[in-house]
């Protein structure tokens, strides 16, 4: 097994707790699926949100889908003028088979953030 750092991002249409939770759940589950991860392989996860999202913590969504033993942290993204709005990003540290390729995940409008990663969308 090898320690991996997996990236992902998604967007929401508006600053609403349900929208943040739904988008975060979708993102976390997609990262888990594409990387064949189980919660016991996860070391930690950091979520960031752009300044226009504050209705809920993304970590709440991770807890709702069973990541109760994974240390989670929420933080603010740097407020860069002209940056994509209403973005939730994640950095997940997890153990995966050494021969597996990391699968990063960018959903919804966040696909523009890493268009260079064809398999990430």
mmCIF file of N, CA and C in Angstrom, residues 51-108:
data_model
loop_
_atom_site.group_PDB
_atom_site.id
_atom_site.type_symbol
_atom_site.label_atom_id
_atom_site.label_comp_id
_atom_site.label_asym_id
_atom_site.label_seq_id
_atom_site.Cartn_x
_atom_site.Cartn_y
_atom_site.Cartn_z
ATOM 1 N N UNK A 51 -15.026 31.946 -0.329
ATOM 2 C CA UNK A 51 -15.627 32.839 0.676
ATOM 3 C C UNK A 51 -17.135 32.999 0.554
ATOM 4 N N UNK A 52 -17.699 32.658 -0.593
ATOM 5 C CA UNK A 52 -19.137 32.815 -0.783
ATOM 6 C C UNK A 52 -19.947 31.612 -0.293
ATOM 7 N N UNK A 53 -19.280 30.627 0.314
ATOM 8 C CA UNK A 53 -19.970 29.461 0.874
ATOM 9 C C UNK A 53 -19.716 29.391 2.379
ATOM 10 N N UNK A 54 -20.773 29.574 3.153
ATOM 11 C CA UNK A 54 -20.641 29.485 4.609
ATOM 12 C C UNK A 54 -21.897 28.949 5.285
ATOM 13 N N UNK A 55 -22.812 28.375 4.526
ATOM 14 C CA UNK A 55 -24.072 27.890 5.091
ATOM 15 C C UNK A 55 -23.923 26.561 5.826
ATOM 16 N N UNK A 56 -22.835 25.819 5.556
ATOM 17 C CA UNK A 56 -22.617 24.528 6.216
ATOM 18 C C UNK A 56 -21.170 24.110 6.047
ATOM 19 N N UNK A 57 -20.691 23.275 6.953
ATOM 20 C CA UNK A 57 -19.359 22.700 6.852
ATOM 21 C C UNK A 57 -19.399 21.491 5.919
ATOM 22 N N UNK A 58 -18.522 21.405 4.925
ATOM 23 C CA UNK A 58 -18.482 20.210 4.078
ATOM 24 C C UNK A 58 -18.208 18.930 4.884
ATOM 25 N N UNK A 59 -17.500 19.038 5.967
ATOM 26 C CA UNK A 59 -17.204 17.858 6.786
ATOM 27 C C UNK A 59 -18.470 17.173 7.298
ATOM 28 N N UNK A 60 -19.539 17.927 7.467
ATOM 29 C CA UNK A 60 -20.806 17.334 7.912
ATOM 30 C C UNK A 60 -21.266 16.284 6.909
ATOM 31 N N UNK A 61 -21.098 16.560 5.627
ATOM 32 C CA UNK A 61 -21.492 15.601 4.585
ATOM 33 C C UNK A 61 -20.651 14.339 4.678
ATOM 34 N N UNK A 62 -19.354 14.484 4.913
ATOM 35 C CA UNK A 62 -18.483 13.311 5.039
ATOM 36 C C UNK A 62 -18.899 12.455 6.233
ATOM 37 N N UNK A 63 -19.266 13.087 7.318
ATOM 38 C CA UNK A 63 -19.740 12.332 8.494
ATOM 39 C C UNK A 63 -21.047 11.607 8.167
ATOM 40 N N UNK A 64 -21.930 12.268 7.429
ATOM 41 C CA UNK A 64 -23.227 11.656 7.092
ATOM 42 C C UNK A 64 -23.075 10.394 6.257
ATOM 43 N N UNK A 65 -21.985 10.283 5.489
ATOM 44 C CA UNK A 65 -21.805 9.082 4.668
ATOM 45 C C UNK A 65 -20.868 8.074 5.333
ATOM 46 N N UNK A 66 -20.584 8.278 6.616
ATOM 47 C CA UNK A 66 -19.880 7.255 7.377
ATOM 48 C C UNK A 66 -18.402 7.461 7.641
ATOM 49 N N UNK A 67 -17.863 8.628 7.350
ATOM 50 C CA UNK A 67 -16.439 8.848 7.600
ATOM 51 C C UNK A 67 -16.218 9.370 9.018
ATOM 52 N N UNK A 68 -16.751 8.664 9.991
ATOM 53 C CA UNK A 68 -16.724 9.098 11.378
ATOM 54 C C UNK A 68 -15.360 8.940 12.043
ATOM 55 N N UNK A 69 -14.507 8.081 11.526
ATOM 56 C CA UNK A 69 -13.187 7.863 12.119
ATOM 57 C C UNK A 69 -12.073 8.585 11.350
ATOM 58 N N UNK A 70 -12.423 9.306 10.297
ATOM 59 C CA UNK A 70 -11.443 10.018 9.483
ATOM 60 C C UNK A 70 -11.332 11.453 9.998
ATOM 61 N N UNK A 71 -10.129 11.914 10.354
ATOM 62 C CA UNK A 71 -9.983 13.310 10.751
ATOM 63 C C UNK A 71 -10.309 14.231 9.569
ATOM 64 N N UNK A 72 -11.174 15.198 9.811
ATOM 65 C CA UNK A 72 -11.636 16.111 8.779
ATOM 66 C C UNK A 72 -11.363 17.551 9.210
ATOM 67 N N UNK A 73 -11.066 18.404 8.245
ATOM 68 C CA UNK A 73 -10.805 19.812 8.527
ATOM 69 C C UNK A 73 -11.430 20.655 7.434
ATOM 70 N N UNK A 74 -12.074 21.748 7.810
ATOM 71 C CA UNK A 74 -12.629 22.696 6.848
ATOM 72 C C UNK A 74 -11.859 24.009 6.974
ATOM 73 N N UNK A 75 -11.619 24.646 5.820
ATOM 74 C CA UNK A 75 -10.882 25.907 5.797
ATOM 75 C C UNK A 75 -11.405 26.774 4.658
ATOM 76 N N UNK A 76 -10.935 28.003 4.622
ATOM 77 C CA UNK A 76 -11.286 28.943 3.560
ATOM 78 C C UNK A 76 -10.264 28.879 2.441
ATOM 79 N N UNK A 77 -10.749 28.964 1.234
ATOM 80 C CA UNK A 77 -9.886 29.059 0.056
ATOM 81 C C UNK A 77 -9.409 30.504 -0.062
ATOM 82 N N UNK A 78 -8.263 30.715 -0.651
ATOM 83 C CA UNK A 78 -7.764 32.066 -0.883
ATOM 84 C C UNK A 78 -8.727 32.788 -1.817
ATOM 85 N N UNK A 79 -9.071 34.025 -1.477
ATOM 86 C CA UNK A 79 -10.028 34.809 -2.244
ATOM 87 C C UNK A 79 -9.309 35.536 -3.383
ATOM 88 N N UNK A 80 -9.128 34.849 -4.491
ATOM 89 C CA UNK A 80 -8.428 35.402 -5.653
ATOM 90 C C UNK A 80 -9.446 36.076 -6.575
ATOM 91 N N UNK A 81 -9.214 37.347 -6.924
ATOM 92 C CA UNK A 81 -10.149 38.026 -7.826
ATOM 93 C C UNK A 81 -10.312 37.257 -9.144
ATOM 94 N N UNK A 82 -11.562 37.100 -9.566
ATOM 95 C CA UNK A 82 -11.860 36.426 -10.820
ATOM 96 C C UNK A 82 -11.894 34.909 -10.748
ATOM 97 N N UNK A 83 -11.653 34.344 -9.568
ATOM 98 C CA UNK A 83 -11.663 32.887 -9.419
ATOM 99 C C UNK A 83 -13.090 32.346 -9.526
ATOM 100 N N UNK A 84 -13.201 31.072 -9.858
ATOM 101 C CA UNK A 84 -14.505 30.412 -9.952
ATOM 102 C C UNK A 84 -15.231 30.518 -8.609
ATOM 103 N N UNK A 85 -16.489 30.954 -8.603
ATOM 104 C CA UNK A 85 -17.232 31.080 -7.345
ATOM 105 C C UNK A 85 -17.864 29.761 -6.892
ATOM 106 N N UNK A 86 -18.240 29.743 -5.622
ATOM 107 C CA UNK A 86 -18.999 28.651 -4.982
ATOM 108 C C UNK A 86 -18.354 27.287 -5.192
ATOM 109 N N UNK A 87 -17.066 27.196 -4.855
ATOM 110 C CA UNK A 87 -16.298 25.968 -5.048
ATOM 111 C C UNK A 87 -15.990 25.309 -3.704
ATOM 112 N N UNK A 88 -16.165 24.004 -3.687
ATOM 113 C CA UNK A 88 -15.742 23.165 -2.564
ATOM 114 C C UNK A 88 -14.601 22.300 -3.084
ATOM 115 N N UNK A 89 -13.464 22.366 -2.424
ATOM 116 C CA UNK A 89 -12.312 21.551 -2.808
ATOM 117 C C UNK A 89 -12.017 20.562 -1.696
ATOM 118 N N UNK A 90 -11.372 19.466 -2.076
ATOM 119 C CA UNK A 90 -10.954 18.496 -1.055
ATOM 120 C C UNK A 90 -9.578 17.945 -1.391
ATOM 121 N N UNK A 91 -8.845 17.613 -0.333
ATOM 122 C CA UNK A 91 -7.572 16.921 -0.436
ATOM 123 C C UNK A 91 -7.668 15.745 0.521
ATOM 124 N N UNK A 92 -7.730 14.542 -0.030
ATOM 125 C CA UNK A 92 -7.912 13.326 0.748
ATOM 126 C C UNK A 92 -6.617 12.533 0.762
ATOM 127 N N UNK A 93 -6.164 12.184 1.949
ATOM 128 C CA UNK A 93 -4.989 11.321 2.107
ATOM 129 C C UNK A 93 -5.494 9.922 2.426
ATOM 130 N N UNK A 94 -5.051 8.954 1.627
ATOM 131 C CA UNK A 94 -5.534 7.582 1.802
ATOM 132 C C UNK A 94 -4.485 6.585 1.331
ATOM 133 N N UNK A 95 -4.540 5.391 1.888
ATOM 134 C CA UNK A 95 -3.682 4.296 1.427
ATOM 135 C C UNK A 95 -4.379 3.566 0.289
ATOM 136 N N UNK A 96 -3.604 3.293 -0.759
ATOM 137 C CA UNK A 96 -4.124 2.589 -1.940
ATOM 138 C C UNK A 96 -3.035 1.653 -2.439
ATOM 139 N N UNK A 97 -3.406 0.643 -3.208
ATOM 140 C CA UNK A 97 -2.389 -0.252 -3.766
ATOM 141 C C UNK A 97 -1.344 0.544 -4.546
ATOM 142 N N UNK A 98 -0.085 0.184 -4.369
ATOM 143 C CA UNK A 98 1.025 0.917 -4.996
ATOM 144 C C UNK A 98 0.899 0.975 -6.514
ATOM 145 N N UNK A 99 0.333 -0.042 -7.118
ATOM 146 C CA UNK A 99 0.230 -0.085 -8.578
ATOM 147 C C UNK A 99 -0.948 0.711 -9.133
ATOM 148 N N UNK A 100 -1.834 1.173 -8.269
ATOM 149 C CA UNK A 100 -2.995 1.920 -8.747
ATOM 150 C C UNK A 100 -2.610 3.364 -9.076
ATOM 151 N N UNK A 101 -3.284 3.909 -10.073
ATOM 152 C CA UNK A 101 -3.088 5.304 -10.456
ATOM 153 C C UNK A 101 -4.088 6.172 -9.692
ATOM 154 N N UNK A 102 -3.646 7.260 -9.102
ATOM 155 C CA UNK A 102 -4.596 8.137 -8.406
ATOM 156 C C UNK A 102 -5.612 8.725 -9.387
ATOM 157 N N UNK A 103 -6.868 8.730 -8.979
ATOM 158 C CA UNK A 103 -7.944 9.270 -9.800
ATOM 159 C C UNK A 103 -8.506 10.507 -9.106
ATOM 160 N N UNK A 104 -8.141 11.683 -9.606
ATOM 161 C CA UNK A 104 -8.645 12.935 -9.069
ATOM 162 C C UNK A 104 -10.013 13.204 -9.690
ATOM 163 N N UNK A 105 -10.864 13.955 -8.992
ATOM 164 C CA UNK A 105 -12.250 14.122 -9.426
ATOM 165 C C UNK A 105 -12.645 15.597 -9.395
ATOM 166 N N UNK A 106 -13.082 16.095 -10.536
ATOM 167 C CA UNK A 106 -13.586 17.463 -10.654
ATOM 168 C C UNK A 106 -14.967 17.392 -11.280
ATOM 169 N N UNK A 107 -15.965 17.871 -10.555
ATOM 170 C CA UNK A 107 -17.362 17.752 -10.959
ATOM 171 C C UNK A 107 -17.997 19.117 -11.210
ATOM 172 N N UNK A 108 -19.109 19.083 -11.885
ATOM 173 C CA UNK A 108 -19.911 20.274 -12.173
ATOM 174 C C UNK A 108 -19.052 21.345 -12.831
#
